[in-house]
PDB file of C-alpha atoms in Angstrom:
ATOM      1  CA  UNK B   1      -0.017  -0.009   0.018  1.00  0.00           C
ATOM      2  CA  UNK B   2       2.721   2.523   0.909  1.00  0.00           C
ATOM      3  CA  UNK B   3       4.845   1.661  -2.148  1.00  0.00           C
ATOM      4  CA  UNK B   4       1.705   2.312  -4.188  1.00  0.00           C
ATOM      5  CA  UNK B   5       1.546   5.870  -2.936  1.00  0.00           C
ATOM      6  CA  UNK B   6       4.958   6.731  -4.167  1.00  0.00           C
ATOM      7  CA  UNK B   7       4.478   5.291  -7.635  1.00  0.00           C
ATOM      8  CA  UNK B   8       0.951   6.721  -8.053  1.00  0.00           C
ATOM      9  CA  UNK B   9       0.371   9.983  -6.192  1.00  0.00           C
ATOM     10  CA  UNK B  10       3.853  11.414  -6.452  1.00  0.00           C
ATOM     11  CA  UNK B  11       4.027  10.459 -10.108  1.00  0.00           C
ATOM     12  CA  UNK B  12       0.784  12.432 -10.653  1.00  0.00           C
ATOM     13  CA  UNK B  13       2.080  15.413  -8.705  1.00  0.00           C
ATOM     14  CA  UNK B  14       5.196  15.436 -10.894  1.00  0.00           C
ATOM     15  CA  UNK B  15       3.134  15.174 -14.122  1.00  0.00           C
ATOM     16  CA  UNK B  16       0.740  17.893 -13.085  1.00  0.00           C
ATOM     17  CA  UNK B  17       3.566  20.215 -12.168  1.00  0.00           C
ATOM     18  CA  UNK B  18       5.372  19.394 -15.442  1.00  0.00           C
ATOM     19  CA  UNK B  19       2.208  20.179 -17.467  1.00  0.00           C
ATOM     20  CA  UNK B  20       1.822  23.543 -15.792  1.00  0.00           C
ATOM     21  CA  UNK B  21       5.409  24.496 -16.543  1.00  0.00           C
ATOM     22  CA  UNK B  22       4.925  23.388 -20.108  1.00  0.00           C
ATOM     23  CA  UNK B  23       1.696  25.471 -20.454  1.00  0.00           C
ATOM     24  CA  UNK B  24      -0.465  22.415 -20.974  1.00  0.00           C
ATOM     25  CA  UNK B  25      -3.944  22.061 -19.407  1.00  0.00           C
ATOM     26  CA  UNK B  26      -4.145  20.013 -16.242  1.00  0.00           C
ATOM     27  CA  UNK B  27      -7.046  17.884 -15.082  1.00  0.00           C
ATOM     28  CA  UNK B  28      -6.765  16.707 -11.514  1.00  0.00           C
ATOM     29  CA  UNK B  29      -8.770  16.176  -8.411  1.00  0.00           C
ATOM     30  CA  UNK B  30      -7.448  18.909  -6.073  1.00  0.00           C
ATOM     31  CA  UNK B  31      -8.250  22.608  -5.948  1.00  0.00           C
ATOM     32  CA  UNK B  32      -5.902  24.736  -7.959  1.00  0.00           C
ATOM     33  CA  UNK B  33      -4.103  26.310  -5.011  1.00  0.00           C
ATOM     34  CA  UNK B  34      -2.651  22.867  -4.239  1.00  0.00           C
ATOM     35  CA  UNK B  35      -0.597  23.123  -7.414  1.00  0.00           C
ATOM     36  CA  UNK B  36       1.793  25.477  -5.607  1.00  0.00           C
ATOM     37  CA  UNK B  37       3.014  22.609  -3.409  1.00  0.00           C
ATOM     38  CA  UNK B  38       3.361  20.306  -6.353  1.00  0.00           C
ATOM     39  CA  UNK B  39       5.190  22.988  -8.414  1.00  0.00           C
ATOM     40  CA  UNK B  40       7.831  24.073  -5.922  1.00  0.00           C
ATOM     41  CA  UNK B  41      10.010  20.850  -6.076  1.00  0.00           C
ATOM     42  CA  UNK B  42       9.523  20.648  -9.831  1.00  0.00           C
ATOM     43  CA  UNK B  43      11.082  24.117 -10.279  1.00  0.00           C
ATOM     44  CA  UNK B  44      14.416  22.576  -9.193  1.00  0.00           C
ATOM     45  CA  UNK B  45      14.419  19.445 -11.241  1.00  0.00           C
ATOM     46  CA  UNK B  46      12.901  17.473 -14.093  1.00  0.00           C
ATOM     47  CA  UNK B  47      13.993  14.118 -12.651  1.00  0.00           C
ATOM     48  CA  UNK B  48      11.287  12.205 -10.894  1.00  0.00           C
ATOM     49  CA  UNK B  49      13.641  10.543  -8.332  1.00  0.00           C
ATOM     50  CA  UNK B  50      15.008  13.944  -7.299  1.00  0.00           C
ATOM     51  CA  UNK B  51      11.535  15.495  -7.362  1.00  0.00           C
ATOM     52  CA  UNK B  52      10.334  12.776  -4.935  1.00  0.00           C
ATOM     53  CA  UNK B  53      13.271  13.543  -2.584  1.00  0.00           C
ATOM     54  CA  UNK B  54      12.598  17.315  -2.638  1.00  0.00           C
ATOM     55  CA  UNK B  55       8.869  16.723  -2.173  1.00  0.00           C
ATOM     56  CA  UNK B  56       9.680  14.685   0.974  1.00  0.00           C
ATOM     57  CA  UNK B  57      11.998  17.470   2.205  1.00  0.00           C
ATOM     58  CA  UNK B  58       9.209  19.986   1.675  1.00  0.00           C
ATOM     59  CA  UNK B  59       6.842  17.729   3.652  1.00  0.00           C
ATOM     60  CA  UNK B  60       9.377  17.422   6.499  1.00  0.00           C
ATOM     61  CA  UNK B  61       9.486  21.192   6.715  1.00  0.00           C
ATOM     62  CA  UNK B  62       5.684  21.353   6.895  1.00  0.00           C
ATOM     63  CA  UNK B  63       5.630  18.791   9.696  1.00  0.00           C
ATOM     64  CA  UNK B  64       8.497  20.573  11.610  1.00  0.00           C
ATOM     65  CA  UNK B  65       6.798  23.980  11.275  1.00  0.00           C
ATOM     66  CA  UNK B  66       3.519  22.595  12.534  1.00  0.00           C
ATOM     67  CA  UNK B  67       5.106  20.878  15.480  1.00  0.00           C
ATOM     68  CA  UNK B  68       7.142  23.971  16.376  1.00  0.00           C
ATOM     69  CA  UNK B  69       4.081  26.164  16.445  1.00  0.00           C
ATOM     70  CA  UNK B  70       2.123  23.704  18.468  1.00  0.00           C
ATOM     71  CA  UNK B  71       5.036  23.307  20.946  1.00  0.00           C
ATOM     72  CA  UNK B  72       5.028  27.046  21.430  1.00  0.00           C
ATOM     73  CA  UNK B  73       1.429  26.930  22.499  1.00  0.00           C
ATOM     74  CA  UNK B  74       1.045  23.725  24.489  1.00  0.00           C
ATOM     75  CA  UNK B  75       4.631  22.509  25.149  1.00  0.00           C
ATOM     76  CA  UNK B  76       4.943  18.712  25.495  1.00  0.00           C
ATOM     77  CA  UNK B  77       1.363  18.149  24.636  1.00  0.00           C
ATOM     78  CA  UNK B  78       2.461  18.891  21.037  1.00  0.00           C
ATOM     79  CA  UNK B  79       4.060  15.443  20.996  1.00  0.00           C
ATOM     80  CA  UNK B  80       0.544  14.136  20.417  1.00  0.00           C
ATOM     81  CA  UNK B  81       0.633  15.749  17.023  1.00  0.00           C
ATOM     82  CA  UNK B  82       3.602  13.512  16.112  1.00  0.00           C
ATOM     83  CA  UNK B  83       1.718  10.292  17.033  1.00  0.00           C
ATOM     84  CA  UNK B  84      -0.422  10.060  13.783  1.00  0.00           C
ATOM     85  CA  UNK B  85       2.392  11.615  11.778  1.00  0.00           C
ATOM     86  CA  UNK B  86       4.701   8.838  12.938  1.00  0.00           C
ATOM     87  CA  UNK B  87       2.103   5.999  12.428  1.00  0.00           C
ATOM     88  CA  UNK B  88       1.087   7.328   9.004  1.00  0.00           C
ATOM     89  CA  UNK B  89       4.623   8.551   8.097  1.00  0.00           C
ATOM     90  CA  UNK B  90       4.851   7.518   4.470  1.00  0.00           C
ATOM     91  CA  UNK B  91       1.519   9.151   3.772  1.00  0.00           C
ATOM     92  CA  UNK B  92       2.477  12.197   5.817  1.00  0.00           C
ATOM     93  CA  UNK B  93       5.553  12.969   3.703  1.00  0.00           C
ATOM     94  CA  UNK B  94       4.293  11.849   0.249  1.00  0.00           C
ATOM     95  CA  UNK B  95       0.693  13.116   0.001  1.00  0.00           C
ATOM     96  CA  UNK B  96      -0.824  16.576  -0.269  1.00  0.00           C
ATOM     97  CA  UNK B  97      -2.632  16.394   3.007  1.00  0.00           C
ATOM     98  CA  UNK B  98       0.228  17.494   5.272  1.00  0.00           C
ATOM     99  CA  UNK B  99       0.297  20.917   3.691  1.00  0.00           C
ATOM    100  CA  UNK B 100      -3.283  21.590   4.667  1.00  0.00           C
ATOM    101  CA  UNK B 101      -2.432  20.264   8.104  1.00  0.00           C
ATOM    102  CA  UNK B 102       0.341  22.830   8.219  1.00  0.00           C
ATOM    103  CA  UNK B 103      -1.946  25.673   7.075  1.00  0.00           C
ATOM    104  CA  UNK B 104      -4.474  24.649   9.703  1.00  0.00           C
ATOM    105  CA  UNK B 105      -1.690  24.453  12.427  1.00  0.00           C
ATOM    106  CA  UNK B 106      -0.593  27.969  11.424  1.00  0.00           C
ATOM    107  CA  UNK B 107      -4.261  29.142  11.721  1.00  0.00           C
ATOM    108  CA  UNK B 108      -4.588  27.494  15.118  1.00  0.00           C
ATOM    109  CA  UNK B 109      -1.420  29.244  16.347  1.00  0.00           C
ATOM    110  CA  UNK B 110      -2.573  32.641  15.190  1.00  0.00           C
ATOM    111  CA  UNK B 111      -5.959  31.944  16.875  1.00  0.00           C
ATOM    112  CA  UNK B 112      -4.305  31.195  20.151  1.00  0.00           C
ATOM    113  CA  UNK B 113      -2.421  34.554  19.828  1.00  0.00           C
ATOM    114  CA  UNK B 114      -5.686  36.369  19.305  1.00  0.00           C
ATOM    115  CA  UNK B 115      -4.723  37.249  15.646  1.00  0.00           C
ATOM    116  CA  UNK B 116      -8.069  36.228  14.354  1.00  0.00           C
ATOM    117  CA  UNK B 117      -7.814  37.753  10.874  1.00  0.00           C
ATOM    118  CA  UNK B 118      -4.496  35.995  10.248  1.00  0.00           C
ATOM    119  CA  UNK B 119      -6.046  32.758  11.454  1.00  0.00           C
ATOM    120  CA  UNK B 120      -9.006  33.116   9.136  1.00  0.00           C
ATOM    121  CA  UNK B 121      -6.555  33.898   6.274  1.00  0.00           C
ATOM    122  CA  UNK B 122      -4.620  30.591   6.748  1.00  0.00           C
ATOM    123  CA  UNK B 123      -7.901  28.706   7.142  1.00  0.00           C
ATOM    124  CA  UNK B 124      -9.047  30.190   3.847  1.00  0.00           C
ATOM    125  CA  UNK B 125      -5.782  29.100   2.159  1.00  0.00           C
ATOM    126  CA  UNK B 126      -6.491  25.615   3.599  1.00  0.00           C
ATOM    127  CA  UNK B 127      -9.960  25.596   2.071  1.00  0.00           C
ATOM    128  CA  UNK B 128      -8.509  26.660  -1.282  1.00  0.00           C
ATOM    129  CA  UNK B 129      -5.964  23.762  -1.038  1.00  0.00           C
ATOM    130  CA  UNK B 130      -8.227  20.993   0.263  1.00  0.00           C
ATOM    131  CA  UNK B 131     -11.778  21.751   1.304  1.00  0.00           C
ATOM    132  CA  UNK B 132     -12.095  20.451   4.849  1.00  0.00           C
ATOM    133  CA  UNK B 133     -11.106  23.608   6.750  1.00  0.00           C
ATOM    134  CA  UNK B 134     -14.371  25.065   5.573  1.00  0.00           C
ATOM    135  CA  UNK B 135     -15.760  23.355   8.673  1.00  0.00           C
ATOM    136  CA  UNK B 136     -13.751  25.637  10.875  1.00  0.00           C
ATOM    137  CA  UNK B 137     -13.588  28.977   9.097  1.00  0.00           C
ATOM    138  CA  UNK B 138     -17.287  29.847   9.605  1.00  0.00           C
ATOM    139  CA  UNK B 139     -16.939  29.068  13.361  1.00  0.00           C
ATOM    140  CA  UNK B 140     -14.065  31.436  13.670  1.00  0.00           C
ATOM    141  CA  UNK B 141     -15.737  34.133  11.592  1.00  0.00           C
ATOM    142  CA  UNK B 142     -18.983  34.135  13.549  1.00  0.00           C
ATOM    143  CA  UNK B 143     -17.142  34.451  16.897  1.00  0.00           C
ATOM    144  CA  UNK B 144     -14.728  37.156  15.542  1.00  0.00           C
ATOM    145  CA  UNK B 145     -15.081  40.942  15.798  1.00  0.00           C
ATOM    146  CA  UNK B 146     -14.744  41.028  11.980  1.00  0.00           C
ATOM    147  CA  UNK B 147     -17.268  38.505  10.652  1.00  0.00           C
ATOM    148  CA  UNK B 148     -17.580  40.288   7.248  1.00  0.00           C
ATOM    149  CA  UNK B 149     -13.821  39.642   6.596  1.00  0.00           C
ATOM    150  CA  UNK B 150     -14.355  36.035   7.549  1.00  0.00           C
ATOM    151  CA  UNK B 151     -17.418  35.763   5.353  1.00  0.00           C
ATOM    152  CA  UNK B 152     -15.460  37.273   2.434  1.00  0.00           C
ATOM    153  CA  UNK B 153     -12.470  34.887   2.909  1.00  0.00           C
ATOM    154  CA  UNK B 154     -14.912  32.031   3.176  1.00  0.00           C
ATOM    155  CA  UNK B 155     -16.602  32.958  -0.068  1.00  0.00           C
ATOM    156  CA  UNK B 156     -13.396  33.457  -1.933  1.00  0.00           C
ATOM    157  CA  UNK B 157     -11.743  30.252  -0.644  1.00  0.00           C
ATOM    158  CA  UNK B 158     -14.805  28.132  -1.496  1.00  0.00           C
ATOM    159  CA  UNK B 159     -14.924  29.750  -4.963  1.00  0.00           C
ATOM    160  CA  UNK B 160     -11.245  28.833  -5.392  1.00  0.00           C
ATOM    161  CA  UNK B 161     -11.804  25.296  -4.105  1.00  0.00           C
ATOM    162  CA  UNK B 162     -14.604  24.677  -6.601  1.00  0.00           C
ATOM    163  CA  UNK B 163     -12.947  26.468  -9.526  1.00  0.00           C
ATOM    164  CA  UNK B 164     -11.373  23.218 -10.796  1.00  0.00           C
ATOM    165  CA  UNK B 165     -14.534  21.676 -12.416  1.00  0.00           C
ATOM    166  CA  UNK B 166     -12.781  18.496 -13.256  1.00  0.00           C
ATOM    167  CA  UNK B 167     -11.905  18.010  -9.621  1.00  0.00           C
ATOM    168  CA  UNK B 168     -15.507  18.803  -8.517  1.00  0.00           C
ATOM    169  CA  UNK B 169     -16.839  16.308 -10.997  1.00  0.00           C
ATOM    170  CA  UNK B 170     -14.360  13.681  -9.908  1.00  0.00           C
ATOM    171  CA  UNK B 171     -15.547  13.872  -6.299  1.00  0.00           C
ATOM    172  CA  UNK B 172     -19.242  14.037  -7.099  1.00  0.00           C
ATOM    173  CA  UNK B 173     -19.031  10.901  -9.227  1.00  0.00           C
ATOM    174  CA  UNK B 174     -16.961   8.875  -6.832  1.00  0.00           C
ATOM    175  CA  UNK B 175     -18.648   5.968  -5.098  1.00  0.00           C
ATOM    176  CA  UNK B 176     -18.661   4.885  -1.421  1.00  0.00           C
ATOM    177  CA  UNK B 177     -15.370   3.640  -0.092  1.00  0.00           C
ATOM    178  CA  UNK B 178     -15.571   0.577   2.202  1.00  0.00           C
ATOM    179  CA  UNK B 179     -13.403   2.529   4.731  1.00  0.00           C
ATOM    180  CA  UNK B 180     -16.053   5.225   5.117  1.00  0.00           C
ATOM    181  CA  UNK B 181     -18.795   5.196   7.726  1.00  0.00           C
ATOM    182  CA  UNK B 182     -21.240   4.627   4.919  1.00  0.00           C
ATOM    183  CA  UNK B 183     -19.031   1.764   3.704  1.00  0.00           C
ATOM    184  CA  UNK B 184     -19.128   0.229   7.184  1.00  0.00           C
ATOM    185  CA  UNK B 185     -22.918   0.434   7.110  1.00  0.00           C
ATOM    186  CA  UNK B 186     -23.051  -1.173   3.635  1.00  0.00           C
ATOM    187  CA  UNK B 187     -20.634  -3.912   4.744  1.00  0.00           C
ATOM    188  CA  UNK B 188     -22.811  -4.714   7.804  1.00  0.00           C
ATOM    189  CA  UNK B 189     -25.867  -4.962   5.512  1.00  0.00           C
ATOM    190  CA  UNK B 190     -24.090  -7.622   3.416  1.00  0.00           C
ATOM    191  CA  UNK B 191     -22.585  -5.679   0.560  1.00  0.00           C
ATOM    192  CA  UNK B 192     -19.264  -7.246  -0.574  1.00  0.00           C
ATOM    193  CA  UNK B 193     -18.598  -6.436  -4.236  1.00  0.00           C
ATOM    194  CA  UNK B 194     -16.001  -3.717  -4.765  1.00  0.00           C
ATOM    195  CA  UNK B 195     -14.301  -2.202  -7.780  1.00  0.00           C
ATOM    196  CA  UNK B 196     -11.278   0.032  -8.504  1.00  0.00           C
ATOM    197  CA  UNK B 197     -12.491   3.358  -9.826  1.00  0.00           C
ATOM    198  CA  UNK B 198     -11.520   7.016  -9.312  1.00  0.00           C
ATOM    199  CA  UNK B 199      -8.111   6.031  -7.990  1.00  0.00           C
ATOM    200  CA  UNK B 200      -9.503   4.045  -5.126  1.00  0.00           C
ATOM    201  CA  UNK B 201     -11.521   1.003  -4.014  1.00  0.00           C
ATOM    202  CA  UNK B 202     -15.317   1.669  -3.864  1.00  0.00           C
ATOM    203  CA  UNK B 203     -18.472  -0.340  -3.745  1.00  0.00           C
ATOM    204  CA  UNK B 204     -19.712  -1.427  -7.204  1.00  0.00           C
ATOM    205  CA  UNK B 205     -23.404  -1.168  -6.172  1.00  0.00           C
ATOM    206  CA  UNK B 206     -25.532   1.883  -5.614  1.00  0.00           C
ATOM    207  CA  UNK B 207     -24.368   4.207  -2.896  1.00  0.00           C
ATOM    208  CA  UNK B 208     -27.880   4.188  -1.362  1.00  0.00           C
ATOM    209  CA  UNK B 209     -28.670   7.915  -1.353  1.00  0.00           C
ATOM    210  CA  UNK B 210     -31.436   7.515   1.215  1.00  0.00           C
ATOM    211  CA  UNK B 211     -29.008   6.004   3.763  1.00  0.00           C
ATOM    212  CA  UNK B 212     -26.510   8.724   3.021  1.00  0.00           C
ATOM    213  CA  UNK B 213     -29.169  11.426   3.583  1.00  0.00           C
ATOM    214  CA  UNK B 214     -30.177   9.878   6.887  1.00  0.00           C
ATOM    215  CA  UNK B 215     -26.588   9.712   8.039  1.00  0.00           C
ATOM    216  CA  UNK B 216     -26.090  13.439   7.120  1.00  0.00           C
ATOM    217  CA  UNK B 217     -29.216  14.361   9.088  1.00  0.00           C
ATOM    218  CA  UNK B 218     -27.938  12.295  12.083  1.00  0.00           C
ATOM    219  CA  UNK B 219     -24.623  14.131  11.791  1.00  0.00           C
ATOM    220  CA  UNK B 220     -26.288  17.523  11.921  1.00  0.00           C
ATOM    221  CA  UNK B 221     -28.381  16.343  14.947  1.00  0.00           C
ATOM    222  CA  UNK B 222     -25.215  15.185  16.711  1.00  0.00           C
ATOM    223  CA  UNK B 223     -23.510  18.423  15.913  1.00  0.00           C
ATOM    224  CA  UNK B 224     -26.250  20.693  17.428  1.00  0.00           C
ATOM    225  CA  UNK B 225     -26.739  18.416  20.439  1.00  0.00           C
ATOM    226  CA  UNK B 226     -23.076  17.962  21.428  1.00  0.00           C
ATOM    227  CA  UNK B 227     -21.333  21.197  20.380  1.00  0.00           C
ATOM    228  CA  UNK B 228     -22.890  22.954  23.350  1.00  0.00           C
ATOM    229  CA  UNK B 229     -20.990  20.657  25.649  1.00  0.00           C
ATOM    230  CA  UNK B 230     -17.615  21.820  24.396  1.00  0.00           C
ATOM    231  CA  UNK B 231     -15.921  24.585  26.344  1.00  0.00           C
ATOM    232  CA  UNK B 232     -12.575  24.333  24.625  1.00  0.00           C
ATOM    233  CA  UNK B 233     -12.870  25.994  21.179  1.00  0.00           C
ATOM    234  CA  UNK B 234     -10.369  23.481  19.663  1.00  0.00           C
ATOM    235  CA  UNK B 235     -12.510  20.652  20.852  1.00  0.00           C
ATOM    236  CA  UNK B 236     -15.059  22.144  18.483  1.00  0.00           C
ATOM    237  CA  UNK B 237     -12.538  22.269  15.702  1.00  0.00           C
ATOM    238  CA  UNK B 238     -11.618  18.657  16.304  1.00  0.00           C
ATOM    239  CA  UNK B 239     -15.334  17.762  16.292  1.00  0.00           C
ATOM    240  CA  UNK B 240     -16.062  19.713  13.115  1.00  0.00           C
ATOM    241  CA  UNK B 241     -13.299  18.204  11.081  1.00  0.00           C
ATOM    242  CA  UNK B 242     -14.034  14.750  12.452  1.00  0.00           C
ATOM    243  CA  UNK B 243     -17.567  15.027  11.353  1.00  0.00           C
ATOM    244  CA  UNK B 244     -16.476  16.043   7.806  1.00  0.00           C
ATOM    245  CA  UNK B 245     -14.287  12.869   7.744  1.00  0.00           C
ATOM    246  CA  UNK B 246     -16.915  10.496   9.072  1.00  0.00           C
ATOM    247  CA  UNK B 247     -19.750  11.595   7.008  1.00  0.00           C
ATOM    248  CA  UNK B 248     -17.925  11.751   3.720  1.00  0.00           C
ATOM    249  CA  UNK B 249     -18.323   8.862   1.306  1.00  0.00           C
ATOM    250  CA  UNK B 250     -14.496   8.842   0.947  1.00  0.00           C
ATOM    251  CA  UNK B 251     -12.260   8.086   3.933  1.00  0.00           C
ATOM    252  CA  UNK B 252      -8.682   7.628   2.834  1.00  0.00           C
ATOM    253  CA  UNK B 253      -6.287   6.610   5.702  1.00  0.00           C
ATOM    254  CA  UNK B 254      -4.379   9.896   5.489  1.00  0.00           C
ATOM    255  CA  UNK B 255      -7.521  11.844   6.373  1.00  0.00           C
ATOM    256  CA  UNK B 256      -6.804  11.113  10.003  1.00  0.00           C
ATOM    257  CA  UNK B 257      -3.885  13.486   9.738  1.00  0.00           C
ATOM    258  CA  UNK B 258      -6.379  16.285   9.396  1.00  0.00           C
ATOM    259  CA  UNK B 259      -7.191  16.009  13.103  1.00  0.00           C
ATOM    260  CA  UNK B 260      -3.539  15.972  14.219  1.00  0.00           C
ATOM    261  CA  UNK B 261      -3.196  19.719  15.030  1.00  0.00           C
ATOM    262  CA  UNK B 262      -6.171  19.621  17.361  1.00  0.00           C
ATOM    263  CA  UNK B 263      -5.226  16.458  19.292  1.00  0.00           C
ATOM    264  CA  UNK B 264      -2.888  18.315  21.807  1.00  0.00           C
ATOM    265  CA  UNK B 265      -5.802  20.409  22.890  1.00  0.00           C
ATOM    266  CA  UNK B 266      -8.442  17.731  23.533  1.00  0.00           C
ATOM    267  CA  UNK B 267      -8.865  15.678  26.682  1.00  0.00           C
ATOM    268  CA  UNK B 268      -7.069  12.469  27.317  1.00  0.00           C
ATOM    269  CA  UNK B 269     -10.019  10.243  26.535  1.00  0.00           C
ATOM    270  CA  UNK B 270     -10.304  11.745  23.047  1.00  0.00           C
ATOM    271  CA  UNK B 271      -6.543  11.509  22.641  1.00  0.00           C
ATOM    272  CA  UNK B 272      -6.470   7.778  23.377  1.00  0.00           C
ATOM    273  CA  UNK B 273      -9.549   6.968  21.244  1.00  0.00           C
ATOM    274  CA  UNK B 274      -8.178   8.876  18.319  1.00  0.00           C
ATOM    275  CA  UNK B 275      -4.718   7.315  18.780  1.00  0.00           C
ATOM    276  CA  UNK B 276      -6.326   3.802  18.693  1.00  0.00           C
ATOM    277  CA  UNK B 277      -8.194   4.737  15.538  1.00  0.00           C
ATOM    278  CA  UNK B 278      -4.902   5.783  13.935  1.00  0.00           C
ATOM    279  CA  UNK B 279      -3.242   2.529  15.061  1.00  0.00           C
ATOM    280  CA  UNK B 280      -6.003   0.388  13.666  1.00  0.00           C
ATOM    281  CA  UNK B 281      -5.732   2.211  10.335  1.00  0.00           C
ATOM    282  CA  UNK B 282      -2.046   1.520  10.215  1.00  0.00           C
ATOM    283  CA  UNK B 283      -2.743  -2.108  11.100  1.00  0.00           C
ATOM    284  CA  UNK B 284      -5.195  -2.895   8.318  1.00  0.00           C
ATOM    285  CA  UNK B 285      -3.012  -1.180   5.734  1.00  0.00           C
ATOM    286  CA  UNK B 286      -0.739  -4.184   6.259  1.00  0.00           C
ATOM    287  CA  UNK B 287      -3.414  -6.460   4.733  1.00  0.00           C
ATOM    288  CA  UNK B 288      -5.353  -3.893   2.780  1.00  0.00           C
ATOM    289  CA  UNK B 289      -6.353  -6.327   0.104  1.00  0.00           C
ATOM    290  CA  UNK B 290      -8.116  -8.477   2.613  1.00  0.00           C
ATOM    291  CA  UNK B 291      -9.613  -5.730   4.781  1.00  0.00           C
ATOM    292  CA  UNK B 292     -10.808  -3.345   2.028  1.00  0.00           C
ATOM    293  CA  UNK B 293     -10.585  -4.788  -1.442  1.00  0.00           C
ATOM    294  CA  UNK B 294     -11.896  -8.307  -0.848  1.00  0.00           C
ATOM    295  CA  UNK B 295     -13.750  -7.537   2.426  1.00  0.00           C
ATOM    296  CA  UNK B 296     -12.692 -10.802   4.093  1.00  0.00           C
ATOM    297  CA  UNK B 297     -13.836 -11.399   7.651  1.00  0.00           C
ATOM    298  CA  UNK B 298     -12.480 -10.751  10.280  1.00  0.00           C
ATOM    299  CA  UNK B 299     -10.028  -8.328   8.507  1.00  0.00           C
ATOM    300  CA  UNK B 300     -12.878  -6.173   7.179  1.00  0.00           C
ATOM    301  CA  UNK B 301     -14.151  -5.642  10.690  1.00  0.00           C
ATOM    302  CA  UNK B 302     -11.035  -3.505  11.537  1.00  0.00           C
ATOM    303  CA  UNK B 303     -12.071  -0.388   9.458  1.00  0.00           C
ATOM    304  CA  UNK B 304     -15.541  -0.789  11.054  1.00  0.00           C
ATOM    305  CA  UNK B 305     -14.046  -0.796  14.594  1.00  0.00           C
ATOM    306  CA  UNK B 306     -11.767   2.162  13.609  1.00  0.00           C
ATOM    307  CA  UNK B 307     -14.820   4.200  12.594  1.00  0.00           C
ATOM    308  CA  UNK B 308     -16.520   3.393  15.798  1.00  0.00           C
ATOM    309  CA  UNK B 309     -13.458   4.524  17.759  1.00  0.00           C
ATOM    310  CA  UNK B 310     -13.356   7.723  15.738  1.00  0.00           C
ATOM    311  CA  UNK B 311     -17.011   8.379  16.518  1.00  0.00           C
ATOM    312  CA  UNK B 312     -16.399   7.788  20.209  1.00  0.00           C
ATOM    313  CA  UNK B 313     -13.525  10.230  20.183  1.00  0.00           C
ATOM    314  CA  UNK B 314     -15.864  12.952  18.967  1.00  0.00           C
ATOM    315  CA  UNK B 315     -18.481  12.462  21.587  1.00  0.00           C
TER     316      UNK B 315
END
């Protein structure tokens, strides 16, 4: 699984960056702002092996900066940030997600320093790179003294995130991944046939839109009921991003990294449950073919248990 990442995703990053430099049109799944992170290593080399090395160095810098900023705020608690990074290390250094994690960590740092406009700016950059910080930016804007600036940044960033029409179409047409909470439900109802499409494993059958709608309504109900219990604002950030992950039809393993900047701020129960969810994810990647592709019991139960642990960490 990890070797596949390097030969697939990095190769695509390299090709996308090469196409941009050559003035050719690019069709890919990410918002356009993410091209900046793909382009930077490509500016220094046209060799894929060296590009891979430079991309890894760039990712190391993103991890180090995130950790440094979190350490300045919470001291040793920042070590909890390194737990998912270490367990999912090949994905952390070779996939785009770590750069949005970095932008979110910068936004969090500025928020702790009461520099709310700067915080909203980096959240907006995160939305324009990979959509999920859209769950946090409105929460910050509403509570700020400058909600109009937050609303403007939100509108611009969502526009930028959806400007890549091929990427929007790609995600709308994707099926339900077995690793998602919807996939767990479909597995429990007896669905077993999967297929490879849209760069991932998904269920070949209908995605059961009624079930998805009910899950989304349940998510909103949980949101409004439980958010009032949170006194720590970063608990709410953790919860909001966690809900985005759980109630998406796609749940790639590296998505767990999205929660990493908030883990130092949540209570020990949430830390442990989240850490166990990350551990189980790392575990089933060792037999991914059995757990996700072929859905062989008992291996296929591990992603289901992982999802239950993640749900428990949010409550």
